[in-house]
mmCIF file of C-alpha atoms and ligand atoms in Angstrom:
data_model
loop_
_atom_site.group_PDB
_atom_site.id
_atom_site.type_symbol
_atom_site.label_atom_id
_atom_site.label_comp_id
_atom_site.label_asym_id
_atom_site.label_seq_id
_atom_site.Cartn_x
_atom_site.Cartn_y
_atom_site.Cartn_z
ATOM 1 C CA MET A 1 -105.805 8.140 16.655
ATOM 2 C CA LYS A 2 -105.837 6.858 13.081
ATOM 3 C CA LEU A 3 -107.900 7.488 9.963
ATOM 4 C CA ILE A 4 -107.680 4.692 7.397
ATOM 5 C CA ASN A 5 -108.983 5.222 3.842
ATOM 6 C CA ALA A 6 -111.334 7.847 5.229
ATOM 7 C CA ASN A 7 -113.956 9.457 3.006
ATOM 8 C CA LYS A 8 -116.349 12.279 3.751
ATOM 9 C CA LYS A 9 -118.357 14.473 1.436
ATOM 10 C CA PHE A 10 -121.359 16.729 1.671
ATOM 11 C CA ILE A 11 -123.902 16.701 -1.124
ATOM 12 C CA LEU A 12 -125.906 19.873 -1.541
ATOM 13 C CA LYS A 13 -128.470 20.411 -4.316
ATOM 14 C CA ASN A 14 -126.110 20.971 -7.207
ATOM 15 C CA GLU A 15 -122.806 20.672 -5.482
ATOM 16 C CA GLU A 16 -120.664 17.934 -4.036
ATOM 17 C CA ILE A 17 -118.105 19.050 -1.443
ATOM 18 C CA THR A 18 -115.299 16.561 -0.849
ATOM 19 C CA ILE A 19 -113.837 16.935 2.631
ATOM 20 C CA LEU A 20 -111.771 13.725 2.841
ATOM 21 C CA ASN A 21 -110.747 11.747 -0.228
ATOM 22 C CA ASN A 22 -109.354 8.374 0.865
ATOM 23 C CA VAL A 23 -107.255 9.874 3.647
ATOM 24 C CA SER A 24 -105.005 7.784 5.883
ATOM 25 C CA ILE A 25 -103.208 9.590 8.692
ATOM 26 C CA GLU A 26 -102.105 8.965 12.269
ATOM 27 C CA PHE A 27 -102.096 11.414 15.180
ATOM 28 C CA LYS A 28 -99.801 10.294 18.008
ATOM 29 C CA LYS A 29 -99.753 11.104 21.691
ATOM 30 C CA GLY A 30 -97.013 13.471 22.888
ATOM 31 C CA THR A 31 -97.256 15.505 19.692
ATOM 32 C CA MET A 32 -98.795 18.867 18.836
ATOM 33 C CA TYR A 33 -100.336 18.956 15.350
ATOM 34 C CA LEU A 34 -101.390 22.015 13.417
ATOM 35 C CA ILE A 35 -104.010 21.666 10.680
ATOM 36 C CA THR A 36 -104.329 24.519 8.226
ATOM 37 C CA GLY A 37 -106.289 25.054 5.037
ATOM 38 C CA HIS A 38 -108.410 27.764 3.516
ATOM 39 C CA SER A 39 -111.854 28.623 4.861
ATOM 40 C CA GLY A 40 -114.300 25.947 3.756
ATOM 41 C CA SER A 41 -111.628 23.306 3.097
ATOM 42 C CA GLY A 42 -113.191 21.067 5.746
ATOM 43 C CA LYS A 43 -111.000 21.522 8.839
ATOM 44 C CA THR A 44 -113.915 21.721 11.269
ATOM 45 C CA THR A 45 -115.580 18.713 9.629
ATOM 46 C CA LEU A 46 -112.326 16.731 9.896
ATOM 47 C CA ILE A 47 -111.823 17.441 13.580
ATOM 48 C CA ASN A 48 -115.525 16.886 14.316
ATOM 49 C CA ILE A 49 -114.962 13.390 12.925
ATOM 50 C CA LEU A 50 -111.839 12.928 15.092
ATOM 51 C CA GLY A 51 -113.766 14.243 18.106
ATOM 52 C CA LEU A 52 -116.651 11.789 17.493
ATOM 53 C CA ILE A 53 -119.122 14.588 16.801
ATOM 54 C CA ASP A 54 -119.503 13.703 13.099
ATOM 55 C CA LYS A 55 -119.069 10.435 11.180
ATOM 56 C CA LEU A 56 -117.134 9.231 8.161
ATOM 57 C CA ASP A 57 -119.039 8.111 5.053
ATOM 58 C CA THR A 58 -116.620 5.216 4.552
ATOM 59 C CA GLY A 59 -113.259 4.159 5.997
ATOM 60 C CA LYS A 60 -112.119 3.706 9.552
ATOM 61 C CA LEU A 61 -111.348 5.792 12.592
ATOM 62 C CA LEU A 62 -109.306 3.976 15.248
ATOM 63 C CA ILE A 63 -108.862 5.531 18.682
ATOM 64 C CA ASP A 64 -106.350 3.652 20.850
ATOM 65 C CA ASN A 65 -106.890 0.701 18.476
ATOM 66 C CA ILE A 66 -110.658 0.731 19.007
ATOM 67 C CA ASP A 67 -112.534 0.738 15.688
ATOM 68 C CA ILE A 68 -115.247 3.382 16.103
ATOM 69 C CA ASN A 69 -117.370 1.688 13.396
ATOM 70 C CA ASN A 70 -117.883 -1.240 15.785
ATOM 71 C CA LEU A 71 -119.311 0.870 18.615
ATOM 72 C CA ASN A 72 -122.895 1.809 19.439
ATOM 73 C CA ASN A 73 -123.855 5.385 20.313
ATOM 74 C CA LYS A 74 -123.485 4.893 24.062
ATOM 75 C CA GLU A 75 -119.999 3.470 23.636
ATOM 76 C CA ILE A 76 -119.049 6.374 21.371
ATOM 77 C CA VAL A 77 -120.262 8.864 24.003
ATOM 78 C CA ASN A 78 -118.172 7.077 26.645
ATOM 79 C CA ILE A 79 -115.007 7.225 24.525
ATOM 80 C CA ARG A 80 -115.613 10.916 23.898
ATOM 81 C CA LYS A 81 -116.109 11.516 27.621
ATOM 82 C CA GLU A 82 -113.062 9.546 28.719
ATOM 83 C CA LYS A 83 -110.514 10.356 26.065
ATOM 84 C CA ILE A 84 -111.378 13.547 24.200
ATOM 85 C CA GLY A 85 -111.379 17.238 25.054
ATOM 86 C CA PHE A 86 -112.872 19.519 22.406
ATOM 87 C CA ILE A 87 -112.554 23.273 22.000
ATOM 88 C CA PHE A 88 -115.243 24.546 19.647
ATOM 89 C CA GLN A 89 -114.718 27.291 17.084
ATOM 90 C CA ASP A 90 -117.788 29.103 18.476
ATOM 91 C CA TYR A 91 -117.098 28.188 22.154
ATOM 92 C CA CYS A 92 -120.458 26.365 22.711
ATOM 93 C CA LEU A 93 -120.811 27.583 26.301
ATOM 94 C CA ASN A 94 -124.084 27.112 28.152
ATOM 95 C CA GLU A 95 -125.420 30.665 28.302
ATOM 96 C CA TYR A 96 -127.414 30.015 31.503
ATOM 97 C CA LEU A 97 -124.370 28.881 33.481
ATOM 98 C CA THR A 98 -121.532 30.995 34.879
ATOM 99 C CA ALA A 99 -117.941 30.596 33.678
ATOM 100 C CA LYS A 100 -117.164 28.351 36.656
ATOM 101 C CA GLU A 101 -120.319 26.264 36.226
ATOM 102 C CA ASN A 102 -119.543 25.743 32.533
ATOM 103 C CA ILE A 103 -116.179 24.303 33.571
ATOM 104 C CA ILE A 104 -117.797 22.087 36.214
ATOM 105 C CA VAL A 105 -120.333 20.488 33.806
ATOM 106 C CA PRO A 106 -118.015 17.856 32.232
ATOM 107 C CA MET A 107 -116.883 16.817 35.731
ATOM 108 C CA LEU A 108 -120.480 15.830 36.578
ATOM 109 C CA VAL A 109 -120.199 12.823 34.262
ATOM 110 C CA ASN A 110 -116.684 11.852 35.369
ATOM 111 C CA LYS A 111 -116.700 9.118 38.015
ATOM 112 C CA ASN A 112 -113.004 9.707 38.750
ATOM 113 C CA ILE A 113 -113.513 13.229 40.102
ATOM 114 C CA LYS A 114 -115.018 13.450 43.581
ATOM 115 C CA SER A 115 -117.857 15.967 43.914
ATOM 116 C CA LYS A 116 -115.994 17.817 46.689
ATOM 117 C CA ASP A 117 -113.020 18.408 44.356
ATOM 118 C CA ARG A 118 -114.974 19.905 41.439
ATOM 119 C CA ASN A 119 -115.018 23.461 42.714
ATOM 120 C CA ASN A 120 -111.269 23.588 43.369
ATOM 121 C CA ILE A 121 -110.410 22.092 39.977
ATOM 122 C CA ALA A 122 -112.563 24.745 38.290
ATOM 123 C CA ILE A 123 -111.023 27.535 40.387
ATOM 124 C CA ASN A 124 -107.486 26.373 39.516
ATOM 125 C CA LEU A 125 -108.269 26.274 35.813
ATOM 126 C CA LEU A 126 -109.884 29.723 35.928
ATOM 127 C CA GLU A 127 -106.705 30.998 37.571
ATOM 128 C CA GLN A 128 -104.448 29.423 34.941
ATOM 129 C CA PHE A 129 -106.316 31.243 32.197
ATOM 130 C CA ASN A 130 -106.499 34.594 34.038
ATOM 131 C CA LEU A 131 -110.232 34.287 34.616
ATOM 132 C CA SER A 132 -110.420 34.252 38.426
ATOM 133 C CA ASN A 133 -112.328 37.518 38.524
ATOM 134 C CA ARG A 134 -114.828 36.276 35.919
ATOM 135 C CA ALA A 135 -115.794 33.005 37.659
ATOM 136 C CA ASN A 136 -119.362 34.048 38.393
ATOM 137 C CA HIS A 137 -120.115 35.820 35.118
ATOM 138 C CA LEU A 138 -122.586 34.421 32.602
ATOM 139 C CA PRO A 139 -121.178 34.091 29.050
ATOM 140 C CA LYS A 140 -123.119 37.154 27.854
ATOM 141 C CA LYS A 141 -121.080 39.216 30.337
ATOM 142 C CA LEU A 142 -117.766 37.854 29.038
ATOM 143 C CA SER A 143 -115.683 39.147 26.146
ATOM 144 C CA GLY A 144 -115.037 36.853 23.153
ATOM 145 C CA GLY A 145 -111.525 36.146 24.426
ATOM 146 C CA GLU A 146 -112.777 35.342 27.923
ATOM 147 C CA LYS A 147 -115.409 32.957 26.521
ATOM 148 C CA GLN A 148 -112.707 31.299 24.461
ATOM 149 C CA ARG A 149 -110.525 30.786 27.538
ATOM 150 C CA VAL A 150 -113.484 29.336 29.505
ATOM 151 C CA SER A 151 -114.073 26.858 26.665
ATOM 152 C CA ILE A 152 -110.388 25.875 26.742
ATOM 153 C CA ALA A 153 -110.486 25.354 30.517
ATOM 154 C CA ARG A 154 -113.652 23.248 30.139
ATOM 155 C CA ALA A 155 -111.991 21.002 27.551
ATOM 156 C CA LEU A 156 -109.200 20.189 30.028
ATOM 157 C CA VAL A 157 -111.143 19.206 33.143
ATOM 158 C CA ASN A 158 -111.312 15.474 32.475
ATOM 159 C CA ASN A 159 -107.620 15.159 31.550
ATOM 160 C CA PRO A 160 -108.247 14.118 27.929
ATOM 161 C CA LYS A 161 -105.724 11.942 26.061
ATOM 162 C CA TYR A 162 -106.691 13.773 22.877
ATOM 163 C CA LEU A 163 -107.263 17.506 22.889
ATOM 164 C CA ILE A 164 -108.884 18.778 19.715
ATOM 165 C CA CYS A 165 -109.007 22.530 19.205
ATOM 166 C CA ASP A 166 -110.884 24.442 16.509
ATOM 167 C CA GLU A 167 -109.313 27.920 16.200
ATOM 168 C CA PRO A 168 -108.670 28.065 19.949
ATOM 169 C CA THR A 169 -107.157 31.550 19.856
ATOM 170 C CA GLY A 170 -109.241 33.269 17.159
ATOM 171 C CA ALA A 171 -110.605 35.798 19.678
ATOM 172 C CA LEU A 172 -107.457 36.275 21.746
ATOM 173 C CA ASP A 173 -104.844 39.032 21.840
ATOM 174 C CA LYS A 174 -101.178 38.137 21.289
ATOM 175 C CA LYS A 175 -100.414 37.733 24.992
ATOM 176 C CA ASN A 176 -103.288 35.354 25.698
ATOM 177 C CA GLU A 177 -102.656 33.529 22.415
ATOM 178 C CA ARG A 178 -99.103 32.824 23.563
ATOM 179 C CA ILE A 179 -100.350 31.653 26.986
ATOM 180 C CA VAL A 180 -102.711 29.193 25.263
ATOM 181 C CA PHE A 181 -100.141 27.857 22.759
ATOM 182 C CA GLU A 182 -97.522 27.448 25.505
ATOM 183 C CA TYR A 183 -100.088 25.584 27.585
ATOM 184 C CA LEU A 184 -101.063 23.326 24.648
ATOM 185 C CA LYS A 185 -97.383 22.608 23.974
ATOM 186 C CA LYS A 186 -96.853 21.701 27.629
ATOM 187 C CA LEU A 187 -99.827 19.315 27.447
ATOM 188 C CA ALA A 188 -98.410 17.685 24.298
ATOM 189 C CA LYS A 189 -95.014 17.277 26.008
ATOM 190 C CA SER A 190 -96.756 15.641 28.961
ATOM 191 C CA GLY A 191 -98.020 12.907 26.600
ATOM 192 C CA ILE A 192 -101.320 14.214 25.206
ATOM 193 C CA CYS A 193 -102.152 14.275 21.504
ATOM 194 C CA VAL A 194 -102.995 17.917 20.715
ATOM 195 C CA ILE A 195 -104.619 18.660 17.351
ATOM 196 C CA VAL A 196 -105.131 22.343 16.568
ATOM 197 C CA VAL A 197 -106.872 23.965 13.634
ATOM 198 C CA SER A 198 -105.563 27.505 13.389
ATOM 199 C CA HIS A 199 -104.840 30.355 11.009
ATOM 200 C CA SER A 200 -102.376 31.887 13.468
ATOM 201 C CA ASN A 201 -98.764 32.330 12.374
ATOM 202 C CA GLU A 202 -97.644 32.239 16.002
ATOM 203 C CA ILE A 203 -98.602 28.572 16.441
ATOM 204 C CA LYS A 204 -96.136 27.415 13.783
ATOM 205 C CA LYS A 205 -93.383 27.925 16.385
ATOM 206 C CA TYR A 206 -95.095 25.466 18.714
ATOM 207 C CA ALA A 207 -96.441 22.730 16.406
ATOM 208 C CA ASP A 208 -94.395 19.536 16.012
ATOM 209 C CA LYS A 209 -96.098 18.710 12.721
ATOM 210 C CA THR A 210 -98.130 20.850 10.342
ATOM 211 C CA TYR A 211 -100.661 19.572 7.801
ATOM 212 C CA ILE A 212 -102.706 21.309 5.153
ATOM 213 C CA LEU A 213 -106.159 20.104 4.118
ATOM 214 C CA GLU A 214 -106.864 20.860 0.451
ATOM 215 C CA ASP A 215 -109.394 19.294 -1.924
ATOM 216 C CA GLY A 216 -109.909 16.302 0.350
ATOM 217 C CA ILE A 217 -106.201 15.558 0.721
ATOM 218 C CA ILE A 218 -104.073 16.107 3.836
ATOM 219 C CA SER A 219 -100.389 16.782 3.188
ATOM 220 C CA GLU A 220 -97.554 17.577 5.543
ATOM 221 C CA VAL A 221 -96.025 21.043 5.415
ATOM 222 C CA LYS A 222 -92.402 21.227 6.510
ATOM 223 C CA ASN A 223 -92.081 23.637 9.401
ATOM 224 C CA GLU A 224 -89.209 26.133 9.084
ATOM 225 C CA ASP A 225 -89.544 27.250 12.696
ATOM 226 C CA ASN A 226 -88.690 23.977 14.421
HETATM 227 N N1 LIG B 301 -123.657 19.658 7.589
HETATM 228 C C1 LIG B 301 -123.251 20.155 6.415
HETATM 229 N N2 LIG B 301 -123.973 19.974 5.290
HETATM 230 C C2 LIG B 301 -123.564 20.447 4.093
HETATM 231 N N3 LIG B 301 -122.415 21.109 3.902
HETATM 232 C C3 LIG B 301 -121.639 21.326 4.987
HETATM 233 C C4 LIG B 301 -122.015 20.868 6.302
HETATM 234 N N4 LIG B 301 -121.039 21.220 7.171
HETATM 235 C C5 LIG B 301 -120.109 21.883 6.448
HETATM 236 N N5 LIG B 301 -120.460 21.941 5.146
HETATM 237 C C6 LIG B 301 -119.679 22.543 4.052
HETATM 238 O O1 LIG B 301 -118.433 21.845 4.003
HETATM 239 C C7 LIG B 301 -117.365 22.754 3.758
HETATM 240 C C8 LIG B 301 -116.348 22.645 4.849
HETATM 241 O O2 LIG B 301 -116.853 23.233 6.043
HETATM 242 P P1 LIG B 301 -115.970 23.344 7.365
HETATM 243 O O3 LIG B 301 -116.768 24.063 8.381
HETATM 244 O O4 LIG B 301 -115.483 21.984 7.733
HETATM 245 O O5 LIG B 301 -114.740 24.241 6.833
HETATM 246 P P2 LIG B 301 -113.522 24.913 7.606
HETATM 247 O O6 LIG B 301 -112.272 24.517 6.883
HETATM 248 O O7 LIG B 301 -113.600 24.592 9.055
HETATM 249 O O8 LIG B 301 -113.777 26.467 7.375
HETATM 250 P P3 LIG B 301 -113.400 27.736 8.315
HETATM 251 O O9 LIG B 301 -111.905 27.950 8.184
HETATM 252 O O10 LIG B 301 -114.177 28.850 7.710
HETATM 253 O O11 LIG B 301 -113.831 27.441 9.725
HETATM 254 C C9 LIG B 301 -118.000 24.143 3.626
HETATM 255 O O12 LIG B 301 -118.136 24.410 2.260
HETATM 256 C C10 LIG B 301 -119.343 23.987 4.314
HETATM 257 O O13 LIG B 301 -120.291 24.849 3.737
HETATM 258 MG MG1 LIG B 302 -113.912 25.773 10.769
#
């Protein structure tokens, strides 16, 4: 996944907020990236662009050498479906569906998963994130940490090549945070590109590369822990 001369700004009434100022950067498969930066620096906007939820003003985004600027909306949706898993900062669960049903939803649009297998895949993921006894709960009956883990499980169902995570452990205790980071690291080692926005100190031990987003510029931070 590559950004080339990427620019993004928001213009409010009297204020211009530069999120990306001519940024070129590559995110490779098999690597776990950490993106840091102060609140409001544009981390969510950046990964929304990488996750095909938002668009650049100018410049290019290439995903597996496909130039996203050349695609129509339907093609963009297909790339997102096939290649990208996204964990939202505010979970974005469907409040009318149970934990298990929320995990099943992305499988409904995946031709490679047989309908008879959906339930078992969801049950296995719930188990991996210690949620087996919450399978039939609606989100309003789940704690923040449980909702977060459901949203992580949901992002994994279609075996994404790129897993993009916005503060995936913000609501978790230390033990569950470690479970999630170890899992993300395992996914990166298995060949996935994992991009994580996080304020956690713990994740620095797991990230292969750390970047900071500041004033529209992304710079690498040398990691002392690895
Ligand atoms: N759609 C929008 N229109 C105008 N301004 C926006 C829009 N989305 C975000 N912003 C502004 O852009 C800046 C970056 O927002 P963003 O959510 O990307 O920051 P962030 O680094 O993820 O912050 P946090 O760490 O608090 O989650 C903020 O100042 C925000 O108010
Ligand atoms: Mg954010």
